[in-house]
mmCIF file of C-alpha atoms in Angstrom:
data_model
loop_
_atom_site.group_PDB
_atom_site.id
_atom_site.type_symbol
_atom_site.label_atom_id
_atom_site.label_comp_id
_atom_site.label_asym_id
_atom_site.label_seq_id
_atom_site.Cartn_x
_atom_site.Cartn_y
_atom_site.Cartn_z
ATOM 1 C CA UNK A 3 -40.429 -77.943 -31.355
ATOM 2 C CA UNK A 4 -36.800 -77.837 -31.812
ATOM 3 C CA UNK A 5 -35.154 -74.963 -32.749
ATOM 4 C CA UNK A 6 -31.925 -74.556 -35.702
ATOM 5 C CA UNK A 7 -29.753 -72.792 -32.705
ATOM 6 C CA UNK A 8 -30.724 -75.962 -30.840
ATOM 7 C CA UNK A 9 -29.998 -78.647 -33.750
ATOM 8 C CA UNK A 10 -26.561 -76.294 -34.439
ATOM 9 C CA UNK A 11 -25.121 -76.826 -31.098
ATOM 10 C CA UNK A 12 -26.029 -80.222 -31.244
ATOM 11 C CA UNK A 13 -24.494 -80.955 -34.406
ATOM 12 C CA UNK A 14 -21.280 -78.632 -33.437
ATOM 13 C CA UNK A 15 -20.678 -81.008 -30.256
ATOM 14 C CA UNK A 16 -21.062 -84.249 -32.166
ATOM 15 C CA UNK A 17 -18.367 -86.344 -32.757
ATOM 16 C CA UNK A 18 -16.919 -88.835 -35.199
ATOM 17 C CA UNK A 19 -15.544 -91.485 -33.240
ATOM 18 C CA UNK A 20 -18.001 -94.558 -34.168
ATOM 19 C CA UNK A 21 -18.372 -95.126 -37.812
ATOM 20 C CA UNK A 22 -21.835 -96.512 -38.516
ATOM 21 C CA UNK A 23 -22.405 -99.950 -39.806
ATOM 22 C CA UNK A 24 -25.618 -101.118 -41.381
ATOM 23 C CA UNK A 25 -29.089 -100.108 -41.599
ATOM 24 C CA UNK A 26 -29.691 -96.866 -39.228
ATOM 25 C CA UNK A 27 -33.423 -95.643 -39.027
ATOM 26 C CA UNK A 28 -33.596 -91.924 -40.298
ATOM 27 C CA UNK A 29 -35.844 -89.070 -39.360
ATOM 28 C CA UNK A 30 -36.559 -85.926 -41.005
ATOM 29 C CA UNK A 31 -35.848 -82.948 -38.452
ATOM 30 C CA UNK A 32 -36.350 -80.018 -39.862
ATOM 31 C CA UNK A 33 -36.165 -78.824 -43.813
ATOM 32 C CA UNK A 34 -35.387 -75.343 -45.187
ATOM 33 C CA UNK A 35 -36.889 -74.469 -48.065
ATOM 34 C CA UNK A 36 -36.053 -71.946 -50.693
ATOM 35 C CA UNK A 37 -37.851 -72.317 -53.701
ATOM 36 C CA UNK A 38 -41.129 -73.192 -54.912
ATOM 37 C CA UNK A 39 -40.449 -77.378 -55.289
ATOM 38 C CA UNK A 40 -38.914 -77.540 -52.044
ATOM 39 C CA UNK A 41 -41.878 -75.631 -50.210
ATOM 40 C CA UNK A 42 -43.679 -78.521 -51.868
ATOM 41 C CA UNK A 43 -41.936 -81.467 -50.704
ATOM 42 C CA UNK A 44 -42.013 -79.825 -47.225
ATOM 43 C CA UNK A 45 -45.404 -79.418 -47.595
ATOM 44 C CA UNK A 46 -45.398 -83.315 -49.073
ATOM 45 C CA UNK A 47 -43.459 -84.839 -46.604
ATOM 46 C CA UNK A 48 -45.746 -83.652 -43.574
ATOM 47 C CA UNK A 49 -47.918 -86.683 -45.089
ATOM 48 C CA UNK A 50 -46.170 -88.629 -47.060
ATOM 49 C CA UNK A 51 -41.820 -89.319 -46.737
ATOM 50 C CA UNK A 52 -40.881 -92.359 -47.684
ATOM 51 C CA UNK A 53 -37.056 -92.159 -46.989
ATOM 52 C CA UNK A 54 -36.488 -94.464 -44.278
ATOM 53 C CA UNK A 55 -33.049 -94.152 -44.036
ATOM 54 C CA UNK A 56 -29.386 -95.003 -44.401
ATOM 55 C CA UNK A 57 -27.134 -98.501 -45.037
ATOM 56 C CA UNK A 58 -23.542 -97.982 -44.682
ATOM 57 C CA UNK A 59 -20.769 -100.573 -46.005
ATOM 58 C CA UNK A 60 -18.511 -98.829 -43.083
ATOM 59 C CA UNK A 61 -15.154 -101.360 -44.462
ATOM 60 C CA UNK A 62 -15.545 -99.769 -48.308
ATOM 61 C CA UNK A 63 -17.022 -96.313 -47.392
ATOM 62 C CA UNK A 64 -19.905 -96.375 -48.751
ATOM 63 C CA UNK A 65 -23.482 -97.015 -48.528
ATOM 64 C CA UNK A 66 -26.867 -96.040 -49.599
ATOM 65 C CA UNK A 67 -30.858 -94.931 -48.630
ATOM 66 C CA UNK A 68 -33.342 -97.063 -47.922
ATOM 67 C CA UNK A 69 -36.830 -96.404 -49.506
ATOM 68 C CA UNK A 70 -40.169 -97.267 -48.726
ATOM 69 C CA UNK A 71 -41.412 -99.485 -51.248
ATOM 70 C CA UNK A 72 -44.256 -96.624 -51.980
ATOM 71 C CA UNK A 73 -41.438 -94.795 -53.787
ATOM 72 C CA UNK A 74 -40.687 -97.307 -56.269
ATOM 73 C CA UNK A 75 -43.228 -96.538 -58.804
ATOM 74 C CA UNK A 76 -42.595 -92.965 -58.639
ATOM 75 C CA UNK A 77 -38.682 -93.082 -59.047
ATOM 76 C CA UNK A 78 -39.121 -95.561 -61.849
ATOM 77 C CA UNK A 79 -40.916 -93.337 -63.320
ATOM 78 C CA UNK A 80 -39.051 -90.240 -62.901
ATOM 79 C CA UNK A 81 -35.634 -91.386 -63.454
ATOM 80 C CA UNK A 82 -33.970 -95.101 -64.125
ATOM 81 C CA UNK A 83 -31.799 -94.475 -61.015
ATOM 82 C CA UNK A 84 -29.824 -96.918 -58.671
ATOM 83 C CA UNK A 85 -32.700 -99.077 -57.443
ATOM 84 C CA UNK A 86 -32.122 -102.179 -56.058
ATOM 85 C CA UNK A 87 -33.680 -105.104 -54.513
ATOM 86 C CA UNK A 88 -36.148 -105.285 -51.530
ATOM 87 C CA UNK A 89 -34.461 -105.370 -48.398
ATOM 88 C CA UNK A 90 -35.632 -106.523 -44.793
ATOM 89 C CA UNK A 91 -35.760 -103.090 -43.614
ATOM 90 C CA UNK A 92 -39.295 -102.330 -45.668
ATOM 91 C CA UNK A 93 -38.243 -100.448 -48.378
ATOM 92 C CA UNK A 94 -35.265 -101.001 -51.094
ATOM 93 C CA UNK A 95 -31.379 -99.258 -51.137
ATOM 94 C CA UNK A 96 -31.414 -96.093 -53.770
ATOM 95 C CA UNK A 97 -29.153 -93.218 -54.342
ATOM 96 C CA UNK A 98 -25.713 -94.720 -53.160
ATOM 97 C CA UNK A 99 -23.040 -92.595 -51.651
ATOM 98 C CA UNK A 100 -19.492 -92.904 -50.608
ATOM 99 C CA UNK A 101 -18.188 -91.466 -46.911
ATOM 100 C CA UNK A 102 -15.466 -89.795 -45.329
ATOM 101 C CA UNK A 103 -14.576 -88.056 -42.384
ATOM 102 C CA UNK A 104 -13.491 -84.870 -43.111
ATOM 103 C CA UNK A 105 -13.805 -80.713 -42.239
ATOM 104 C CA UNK A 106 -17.556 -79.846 -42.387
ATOM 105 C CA UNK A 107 -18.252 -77.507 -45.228
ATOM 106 C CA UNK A 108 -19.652 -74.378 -43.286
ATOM 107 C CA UNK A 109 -17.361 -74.783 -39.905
ATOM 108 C CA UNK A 110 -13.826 -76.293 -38.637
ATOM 109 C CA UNK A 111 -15.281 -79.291 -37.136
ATOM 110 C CA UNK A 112 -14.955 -82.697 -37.847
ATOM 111 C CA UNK A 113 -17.859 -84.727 -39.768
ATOM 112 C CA UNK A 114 -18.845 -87.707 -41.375
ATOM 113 C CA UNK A 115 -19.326 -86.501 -45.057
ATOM 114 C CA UNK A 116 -21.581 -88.282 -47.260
ATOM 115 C CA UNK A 117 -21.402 -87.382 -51.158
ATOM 116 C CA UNK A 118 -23.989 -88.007 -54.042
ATOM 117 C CA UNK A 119 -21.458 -87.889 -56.784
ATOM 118 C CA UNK A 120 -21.594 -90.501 -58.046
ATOM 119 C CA UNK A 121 -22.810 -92.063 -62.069
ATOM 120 C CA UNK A 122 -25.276 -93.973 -60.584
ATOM 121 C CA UNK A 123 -27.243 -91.332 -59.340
ATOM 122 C CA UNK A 124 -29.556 -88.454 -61.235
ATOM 123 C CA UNK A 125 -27.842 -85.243 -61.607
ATOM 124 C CA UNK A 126 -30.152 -83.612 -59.208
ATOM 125 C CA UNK A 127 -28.861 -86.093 -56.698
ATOM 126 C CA UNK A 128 -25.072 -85.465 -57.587
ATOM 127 C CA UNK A 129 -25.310 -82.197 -56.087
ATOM 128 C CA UNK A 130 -26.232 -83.750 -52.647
ATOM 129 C CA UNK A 131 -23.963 -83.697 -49.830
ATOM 130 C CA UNK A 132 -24.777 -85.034 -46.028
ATOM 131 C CA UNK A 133 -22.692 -84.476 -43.159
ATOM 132 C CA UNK A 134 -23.246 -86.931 -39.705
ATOM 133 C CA UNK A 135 -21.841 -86.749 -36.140
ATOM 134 C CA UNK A 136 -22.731 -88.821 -33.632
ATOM 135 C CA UNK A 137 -24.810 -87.230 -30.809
ATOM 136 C CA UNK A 138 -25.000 -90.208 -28.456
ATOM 137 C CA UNK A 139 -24.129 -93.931 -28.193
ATOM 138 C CA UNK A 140 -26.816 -94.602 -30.992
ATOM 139 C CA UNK A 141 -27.957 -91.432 -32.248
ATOM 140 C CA UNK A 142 -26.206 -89.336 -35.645
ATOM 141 C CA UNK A 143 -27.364 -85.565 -36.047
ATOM 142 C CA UNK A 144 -27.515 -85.064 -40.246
ATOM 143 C CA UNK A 145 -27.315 -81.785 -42.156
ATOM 144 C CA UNK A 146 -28.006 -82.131 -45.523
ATOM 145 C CA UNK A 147 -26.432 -79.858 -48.384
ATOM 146 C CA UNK A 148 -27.477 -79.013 -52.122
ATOM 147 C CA UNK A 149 -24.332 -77.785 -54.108
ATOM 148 C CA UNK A 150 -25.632 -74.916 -55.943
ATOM 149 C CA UNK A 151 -22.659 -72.889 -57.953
ATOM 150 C CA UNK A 152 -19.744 -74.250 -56.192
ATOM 151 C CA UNK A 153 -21.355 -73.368 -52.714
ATOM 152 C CA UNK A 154 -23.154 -75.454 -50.348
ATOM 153 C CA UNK A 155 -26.508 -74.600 -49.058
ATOM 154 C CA UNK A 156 -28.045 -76.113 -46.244
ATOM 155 C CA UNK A 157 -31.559 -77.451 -47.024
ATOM 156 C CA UNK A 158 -32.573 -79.599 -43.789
ATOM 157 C CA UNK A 159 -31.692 -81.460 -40.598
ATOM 158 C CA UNK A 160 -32.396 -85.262 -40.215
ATOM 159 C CA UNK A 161 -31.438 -88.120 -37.479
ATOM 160 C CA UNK A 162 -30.221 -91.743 -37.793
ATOM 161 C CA UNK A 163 -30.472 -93.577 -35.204
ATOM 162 C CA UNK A 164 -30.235 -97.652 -34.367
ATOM 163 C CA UNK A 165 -31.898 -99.902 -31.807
ATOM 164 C CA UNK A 166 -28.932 -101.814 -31.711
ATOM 165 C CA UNK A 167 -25.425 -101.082 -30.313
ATOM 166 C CA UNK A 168 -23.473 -100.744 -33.233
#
């Protein structure tokens, strides 16, 4: 099992030199949780997670997750959020977000920053920020980022990673 000091230095020697385009598969690495709901979606997505990752629009910044269609019921349900279409990747895009490369929030490196903040999505999702940096030749390290009070706090680590060159 990997360790945070382990998915730290990764992330701290990442780079952003290749801008992803497309569908990238995702992975959930590790999660942090705080309070009571996230110790239940920890416990939830030992069984059941049906993100299965990230499109990016790489020419207009931008870009959104890819569901599993097992989630459409439930978010339908829940909140009338962005949810679009099927798409060939088994699932369909929600929560869009817009990209930039910028300082990471808690260091001096460089990152790919992803932000939530957008109408479209719930206010629970607003508060969302990602950060990416590519590991390898096909590989992104994630850290993903809840905006609580002005502050970010990091909830979880997660991969993307293609099959194809890119």
């Amino acid at each position: 099992m990997i360790t945070i000091d382990e998915l730290e230095n990764q992330f701290k020697a990442g780079t952003v030199e290749k801008i992803p385009e497309g569908f990238l598969r995702g992975e959930l690495v590790m999660l942090l949780p705080v309070y009571t709901v996230e110790k239940i979606g920890d416990f939830v997505s030992k069984f059941w997670l049906p993100w299965r990752g990230k499109y990016f629009v790489r020419e207009e910044s931008r870009g959104d997750n890819i569901l599993a269609h097992s989630a459409k019921l439930i978010l339908s349900l829940r909140q009338s959020g962005y949810l679009v279409g099927n798409t060939e990747f088994g699932g369909f895009h929600a929560f869009p977000f817009t990209f930039s490369i910028t300082k990471a929030l808690q260091s001096e490196n460089k990152v790919i920053q992803l932000s939530y903040d957008l109408k479209e999505n719930p206010a629970s999702v607003q508060k969302v920020v990602d950060e990416i940096v590519l590991v390898d030749e096909n590989t992104y390290r994630g850290k993903a980022f809840i905006i609580e009070d002005a502050s970010p706090r990091l909830v979880g680590y997660f991969k993307l990673f293609s099959t194809n060159n890119f």
